[in-house]
Short mmCIF file of C-alpha atoms in Angstrom, two decimals:
data_model
loop_
_atom_site.label_atom_id
_atom_site.label_comp_id
_atom_site.label_asym_id
_atom_site.label_seq_id
_atom_site.Cartn_x
_atom_site.Cartn_y
_atom_site.Cartn_z
CA UNK A 17 0.00 0.00 0.00
CA UNK A 18 0.99 3.59 -0.50
CA UNK A 19 2.06 4.00 3.11
CA UNK A 20 5.07 1.74 2.44
CA UNK A 21 6.46 4.31 0.05
CA UNK A 22 5.99 7.15 2.54
CA UNK A 23 7.67 5.11 5.25
CA UNK A 24 10.62 4.40 2.94
CA UNK A 25 11.01 8.08 2.00
CA UNK A 26 10.73 9.22 5.60
CA UNK A 27 13.25 6.59 6.79
CA UNK A 28 15.80 7.44 4.11
CA UNK A 29 15.47 11.16 4.89
CA UNK A 30 15.98 10.42 8.56
CA UNK A 31 19.10 8.30 7.93
CA UNK A 32 20.48 11.04 5.68
CA UNK A 33 19.77 13.76 8.21
CA UNK A 34 21.58 11.91 10.99
CA UNK A 35 24.37 10.43 8.88
CA UNK A 36 26.79 8.86 9.72
CA UNK A 37 25.13 7.93 13.02
CA UNK A 38 23.61 4.42 13.05
CA UNK A 39 19.85 4.57 13.55
CA UNK A 40 17.88 1.87 15.32
CA UNK A 41 14.43 0.96 14.01
CA UNK A 42 13.03 2.05 17.38
CA UNK A 43 14.26 5.60 16.80
CA UNK A 44 12.77 5.61 13.31
CA UNK A 45 9.49 4.32 14.68
CA UNK A 46 9.32 7.33 16.99
CA UNK A 47 9.93 9.79 14.15
CA UNK A 48 7.43 8.07 11.90
CA UNK A 49 4.90 7.62 14.68
CA UNK A 50 4.42 4.03 13.60
CA UNK A 51 4.94 0.58 15.03
CA UNK A 52 8.57 -0.65 14.81
CA UNK A 53 7.44 -3.91 13.16
CA UNK A 54 5.95 -2.04 10.19
CA UNK A 55 9.17 -0.06 9.87
CA UNK A 56 11.38 -3.14 10.08
CA UNK A 57 9.50 -4.87 7.27
CA UNK A 58 10.09 -1.92 4.99
CA UNK A 59 13.71 -1.46 6.11
CA UNK A 60 14.27 -5.09 5.22
CA UNK A 61 13.13 -4.37 1.65
CA UNK A 62 15.36 -1.29 1.48
CA UNK A 63 18.26 -3.35 2.77
CA UNK A 64 17.68 -6.10 0.23
CA UNK A 65 17.56 -3.54 -2.57
CA UNK A 66 20.84 -1.94 -1.50
CA UNK A 67 19.54 1.42 -0.30
CA UNK A 68 20.71 0.95 3.28
CA UNK A 69 23.05 -1.20 5.32
CA UNK A 70 22.45 -2.41 8.83
CA UNK A 71 24.25 -4.03 11.69
CA UNK A 72 22.66 -5.77 14.63
CA UNK A 73 23.69 -5.76 18.29
CA UNK A 74 24.27 -3.17 20.95
CA UNK A 75 25.71 -0.45 18.72
CA UNK A 76 23.82 -1.62 15.65
CA UNK A 77 21.50 0.32 13.42
CA UNK A 78 20.92 1.43 9.85
CA UNK A 79 22.89 3.75 7.61
CA UNK A 80 22.36 5.01 4.07
CA UNK A 81 24.33 3.16 1.43
CA UNK A 82 23.53 5.62 -1.38
CA UNK A 83 23.41 9.41 -1.51
CA UNK A 84 19.88 10.81 -1.78
CA UNK A 85 20.84 12.36 -5.13
CA UNK A 86 21.45 8.82 -6.40
CA UNK A 87 18.10 7.48 -5.29
CA UNK A 88 15.40 7.79 -7.91
CA UNK A 89 11.94 8.45 -6.46
CA UNK A 90 10.27 6.27 -9.12
CA UNK A 91 12.56 3.32 -8.44
CA UNK A 92 11.76 3.60 -4.76
CA UNK A 93 8.06 3.78 -5.61
CA UNK A 94 8.29 0.65 -7.76
CA UNK A 95 10.19 -1.20 -5.04
CA UNK A 96 7.76 -0.33 -2.26
CA UNK A 97 4.53 -0.36 -4.29
CA UNK A 98 4.94 -2.93 -7.06
CA UNK A 99 2.69 -2.39 -10.10
CA UNK A 100 -0.73 -3.92 -9.73
CA UNK A 101 -0.91 -6.63 -12.31
CA UNK A 102 -4.63 -7.05 -12.03
CA UNK A 103 -7.24 -4.35 -11.85
CA UNK A 104 -9.89 -7.03 -11.53
CA UNK A 105 -11.76 -5.39 -8.69
CA UNK A 106 -12.22 -2.20 -10.69
CA UNK A 107 -13.52 -3.90 -13.76
CA UNK A 108 -17.12 -4.49 -14.77
CA UNK A 109 -18.70 -7.09 -17.02
CA UNK A 110 -18.43 -10.81 -17.26
CA UNK A 111 -14.94 -11.65 -18.41
CA UNK A 112 -15.82 -15.31 -18.71
CA UNK A 113 -18.34 -14.44 -21.39
CA UNK A 114 -21.41 -15.91 -19.69
CA UNK A 115 -23.33 -13.68 -22.01
CA UNK A 116 -21.34 -13.79 -25.22
CA UNK A 117 -24.07 -11.94 -27.09
CA UNK A 118 -23.19 -8.87 -25.04
CA UNK A 119 -19.98 -7.88 -26.79
CA UNK A 120 -19.37 -4.90 -24.54
CA UNK A 121 -19.55 -6.93 -21.38
CA UNK A 122 -17.24 -9.62 -22.71
CA UNK A 123 -14.59 -7.19 -23.95
CA UNK A 124 -14.62 -4.55 -21.20
CA UNK A 125 -12.04 -6.24 -18.98
CA UNK A 126 -9.26 -6.24 -21.59
CA UNK A 127 -9.88 -2.64 -22.64
CA UNK A 128 -10.10 -1.28 -19.09
CA UNK A 129 -7.00 -3.24 -18.04
CA UNK A 130 -5.02 -1.62 -20.84
CA UNK A 131 -6.36 1.82 -19.94
CA UNK A 132 -5.50 1.46 -16.25
CA UNK A 133 -2.11 -0.10 -16.95
CA UNK A 134 -1.09 2.66 -19.35
CA UNK A 135 -2.32 5.35 -16.95
CA UNK A 136 -0.35 3.70 -14.14
CA UNK A 137 2.78 3.66 -16.33
CA UNK A 138 2.37 7.40 -16.79
CA UNK A 139 1.85 7.87 -13.06
CA UNK A 140 5.05 6.00 -12.25
CA UNK A 141 6.97 7.84 -14.97
CA UNK A 142 6.24 11.04 -13.06
CA UNK A 143 8.01 9.75 -9.95
CA UNK A 144 10.95 8.58 -12.07
CA UNK A 145 11.73 12.18 -13.00
CA UNK A 146 13.03 13.05 -9.52
CA UNK A 147 15.59 12.01 -6.93
CA UNK A 148 15.18 11.95 -3.17
CA UNK A 149 17.50 14.94 -2.99
CA UNK A 150 14.91 16.97 -4.98
CA UNK A 151 12.23 15.94 -2.55
CA UNK A 152 14.24 16.45 0.63
CA UNK A 153 15.00 20.02 -0.33
CA UNK A 154 11.25 20.66 -0.23
CA UNK A 155 11.13 19.63 3.44
CA UNK A 156 12.98 22.77 4.49
CA UNK A 157 11.92 24.96 1.63
CA UNK A 158 8.30 24.06 1.09
CA UNK A 159 7.12 24.88 -2.42
CA UNK A 160 10.48 23.99 -3.96
CA UNK A 161 9.25 20.69 -5.37
CA UNK A 162 6.07 22.19 -6.84
CA UNK A 163 8.17 24.82 -8.58
CA UNK A 164 10.59 22.18 -9.86
CA UNK A 165 7.72 20.24 -11.46
CA UNK A 166 6.35 23.44 -12.97
CA UNK A 167 9.75 24.27 -14.48
CA UNK A 168 10.23 20.74 -15.85
CA UNK A 169 6.77 20.81 -17.44
CA UNK A 170 7.49 24.02 -19.31
CA UNK B 23 -13.84 4.48 -5.90
CA UNK B 24 -12.36 3.40 -9.16
CA UNK B 25 -15.26 1.07 -9.92
CA UNK B 26 -17.53 4.09 -10.43
CA UNK B 27 -15.48 5.13 -13.42
CA UNK B 28 -15.62 1.64 -14.95
CA UNK B 29 -19.38 1.51 -14.42
CA UNK B 30 -19.76 4.90 -16.12
CA UNK B 31 -17.64 3.87 -19.12
CA UNK B 32 -19.43 0.56 -19.48
CA UNK B 33 -22.86 2.21 -19.21
CA UNK B 34 -22.07 4.88 -21.78
CA UNK B 35 -20.70 2.24 -24.19
CA UNK B 36 -23.85 0.21 -23.73
CA UNK B 37 -26.15 3.18 -24.39
CA UNK B 38 -24.11 4.05 -27.48
CA UNK B 39 -24.20 0.48 -28.78
CA UNK B 40 -27.98 0.25 -28.47
CA UNK B 41 -28.79 3.82 -29.47
CA UNK B 42 -31.42 5.14 -29.94
CA UNK B 43 -33.20 2.47 -27.89
CA UNK B 44 -33.98 3.56 -24.31
CA UNK B 45 -32.16 1.40 -21.80
CA UNK B 46 -33.49 0.59 -18.34
CA UNK B 47 -31.07 0.44 -15.43
CA UNK B 48 -32.08 -3.22 -14.98
CA UNK B 49 -30.76 -4.06 -18.43
CA UNK B 50 -27.50 -2.22 -17.69
CA UNK B 51 -27.21 -4.07 -14.40
CA UNK B 52 -27.30 -7.37 -16.28
CA UNK B 53 -24.57 -6.30 -18.68
CA UNK B 54 -22.41 -4.93 -15.88
CA UNK B 55 -23.11 -7.88 -13.61
CA UNK B 56 -23.76 -5.46 -10.76
CA UNK B 57 -26.63 -4.48 -8.51
CA UNK B 58 -29.07 -2.03 -10.15
CA UNK B 59 -28.83 0.32 -7.15
CA UNK B 60 -25.09 0.84 -7.71
CA UNK B 61 -25.76 1.53 -11.38
CA UNK B 62 -28.58 3.97 -10.67
CA UNK B 63 -26.40 6.05 -8.34
CA UNK B 64 -23.79 6.44 -11.04
CA UNK B 65 -26.37 7.06 -13.78
CA UNK B 66 -27.78 9.82 -11.63
CA UNK B 67 -24.36 11.52 -11.63
CA UNK B 68 -24.06 11.07 -15.40
CA UNK B 69 -27.53 12.53 -15.81
CA UNK B 70 -26.75 15.53 -13.63
CA UNK B 71 -23.56 16.19 -15.59
CA UNK B 72 -25.38 16.10 -18.93
CA UNK B 73 -23.93 12.89 -20.37
CA UNK B 74 -27.27 11.08 -20.56
CA UNK B 75 -30.97 11.79 -20.47
CA UNK B 76 -33.58 9.60 -18.90
CA UNK B 77 -37.31 9.17 -18.76
CA UNK B 78 -39.24 7.23 -16.18
CA UNK B 79 -42.30 5.04 -16.59
CA UNK B 80 -43.30 2.06 -18.69
CA UNK B 81 -41.29 2.96 -21.79
CA UNK B 82 -38.67 4.88 -19.87
CA UNK B 83 -34.93 4.46 -19.86
CA UNK B 84 -31.66 6.19 -20.55
CA UNK B 85 -30.16 7.52 -23.76
CA UNK B 86 -26.85 9.18 -24.56
CA UNK B 87 -27.00 12.94 -24.80
CA UNK B 88 -23.49 13.35 -26.24
CA UNK B 89 -21.58 11.44 -28.90
CA UNK B 90 -18.77 9.27 -27.50
CA UNK B 91 -16.28 11.34 -29.53
CA UNK B 92 -17.41 14.37 -27.51
CA UNK B 93 -16.90 12.72 -24.14
CA UNK B 94 -13.44 13.21 -22.71
CA UNK B 95 -12.19 10.22 -20.69
CA UNK B 96 -10.44 12.49 -18.17
CA UNK B 97 -13.55 14.58 -17.57
CA UNK B 98 -15.50 11.40 -16.94
CA UNK B 99 -12.77 10.23 -14.58
CA UNK B 100 -12.86 13.51 -12.66
CA UNK B 101 -16.66 13.37 -12.40
CA UNK B 102 -16.80 9.79 -11.15
CA UNK B 103 -13.60 9.81 -9.05
CA UNK B 104 -13.11 13.33 -7.69
CA UNK B 105 -9.50 14.17 -6.76
CA UNK B 106 -8.54 13.12 -3.28
CA UNK B 107 -7.91 16.32 -1.41
CA UNK B 108 -6.20 14.64 1.47
CA UNK B 109 -3.63 11.89 1.35
CA UNK B 110 -3.57 11.82 5.13
CA UNK B 111 -3.74 8.08 5.46
CA UNK B 112 -0.64 7.65 3.32
CA UNK B 113 1.43 10.13 5.22
CA UNK B 114 3.88 9.49 8.03
CA UNK B 115 5.11 11.72 10.83
CA UNK B 116 3.43 13.95 13.33
CA UNK B 117 1.92 16.85 11.45
CA UNK B 118 0.99 18.54 14.69
CA UNK B 119 4.64 18.83 15.54
CA UNK B 120 4.47 17.01 18.85
CA UNK B 121 8.18 16.61 18.40
CA UNK B 122 9.24 19.89 16.85
CA UNK B 123 12.88 19.00 17.23
CA UNK B 124 12.36 16.35 14.57
CA UNK B 125 12.21 18.58 11.52
CA UNK B 126 11.67 15.71 9.12
CA UNK B 127 8.67 14.40 10.94
CA UNK B 128 7.05 17.80 11.22
CA UNK B 129 7.52 18.67 7.54
CA UNK B 130 6.85 15.33 5.85
CA UNK B 131 3.10 15.78 5.48
CA UNK B 132 3.35 18.93 3.37
CA UNK B 133 6.07 17.56 1.10
CA UNK B 134 4.37 14.19 0.54
CA UNK B 135 1.01 15.87 -0.08
CA UNK B 136 2.58 17.97 -2.84
CA UNK B 137 4.28 14.93 -4.33
CA UNK B 138 1.09 12.85 -4.38
CA UNK B 139 -1.05 15.73 -5.63
CA UNK B 140 1.30 16.50 -8.52
CA UNK B 141 1.58 12.81 -9.43
CA UNK B 142 -2.23 12.56 -9.37
CA UNK B 143 -2.49 15.59 -11.67
CA UNK B 144 -0.21 13.82 -14.12
CA UNK B 145 -2.27 10.65 -13.82
CA UNK B 146 -5.48 12.49 -14.60
CA UNK B 147 -3.84 14.39 -17.46
CA UNK B 148 -3.26 11.03 -19.15
CA UNK B 149 -7.00 10.27 -19.20
CA UNK B 150 -7.72 13.74 -20.53
CA UNK B 151 -5.87 12.93 -23.73
CA UNK B 152 -8.58 10.57 -24.98
CA UNK B 153 -12.27 10.40 -25.81
CA UNK B 154 -14.65 7.54 -25.18
CA UNK B 155 -14.69 6.94 -28.94
CA UNK B 156 -10.93 6.13 -28.77
CA UNK B 157 -11.59 3.68 -26.01
CA UNK B 158 -14.65 2.03 -27.51
CA UNK B 159 -12.77 1.24 -30.68
CA UNK B 160 -10.44 -0.89 -28.56
CA UNK B 161 -13.37 -3.06 -27.45
CA UNK B 162 -13.69 -4.56 -30.90
CA UNK B 163 -10.11 -4.14 -31.99
CA UNK B 164 -8.12 -4.94 -28.89
CA UNK B 165 -4.67 -3.37 -28.92
CA UNK B 166 -5.91 -0.26 -30.73
CA UNK B 167 -5.78 1.89 -27.60
CA UNK B 168 -2.29 0.72 -26.61
CA UNK B 169 -1.06 1.60 -30.09
CA UNK B 170 -2.76 4.99 -29.93
CA UNK B 171 -0.95 5.82 -26.69
CA UNK B 172 2.33 4.64 -28.18
CA UNK B 173 1.85 6.87 -31.21
CA UNK B 174 0.87 9.89 -29.11
CA UNK B 175 3.93 9.43 -26.89
CA UNK B 176 6.30 9.50 -29.84
#
């Protein structure tokens, strides 16, 4: 779900902000105001994908492995919210063709799936245009990101 | 929810296909494989927005008021799935600044809201590039719409 992406962004910002200090998931949980288990699941994905490194034990914790300027927002989005392969629950009609005489009903699923998939591609492409460094700058200079998008769209 | 859009598209295709015959919501419900009440709620929106006209009574039913080529997919999307003004449930951190010392946490909500809003604008802009006539052609010639997008993106 979309929260996973927000948690990933927030965590990476936090690690960057406190770099090179090692951050425990408990500390992140406090900043994110979320349960540490939720955080750890997402950190585990970020670790597997090479965004962060972690050590366990008394002085353990997580650190960034990449600079924010080298982390693409779209890649992070794809990692944390994988594309939905099926839009089945948003689709009407009888895909099994119970009523073959109704050509609309029997063809709707394929057409709507293409429409939603192509729209989702476009949606993801938007995120791919930015790095986490672009986004982090907006944290302390709110409005920066909006302006950046406006300039890129010109 | 996204189903409302699919129901609207399916209904308008059905009215177009059977034009100028008046279509009862019961008949649409059979084609859409959905409860007639759900359909009627969405038809009522389409009626209010001037996409269809309807008459009640024995020989009543709905008819298209606009040609499919004059119905923009994005406008229909906006009508049936109004933009989410708040992404609150996808946002981490304490917007109320319980912990003001944590600058990331207290600024995340604004930055993520801008990001999601701008991405959503882009998503909707995609739909605005097509008419229902473009989409209906894909029903009977599957792959047409995908090719159309590919050509437009060149």
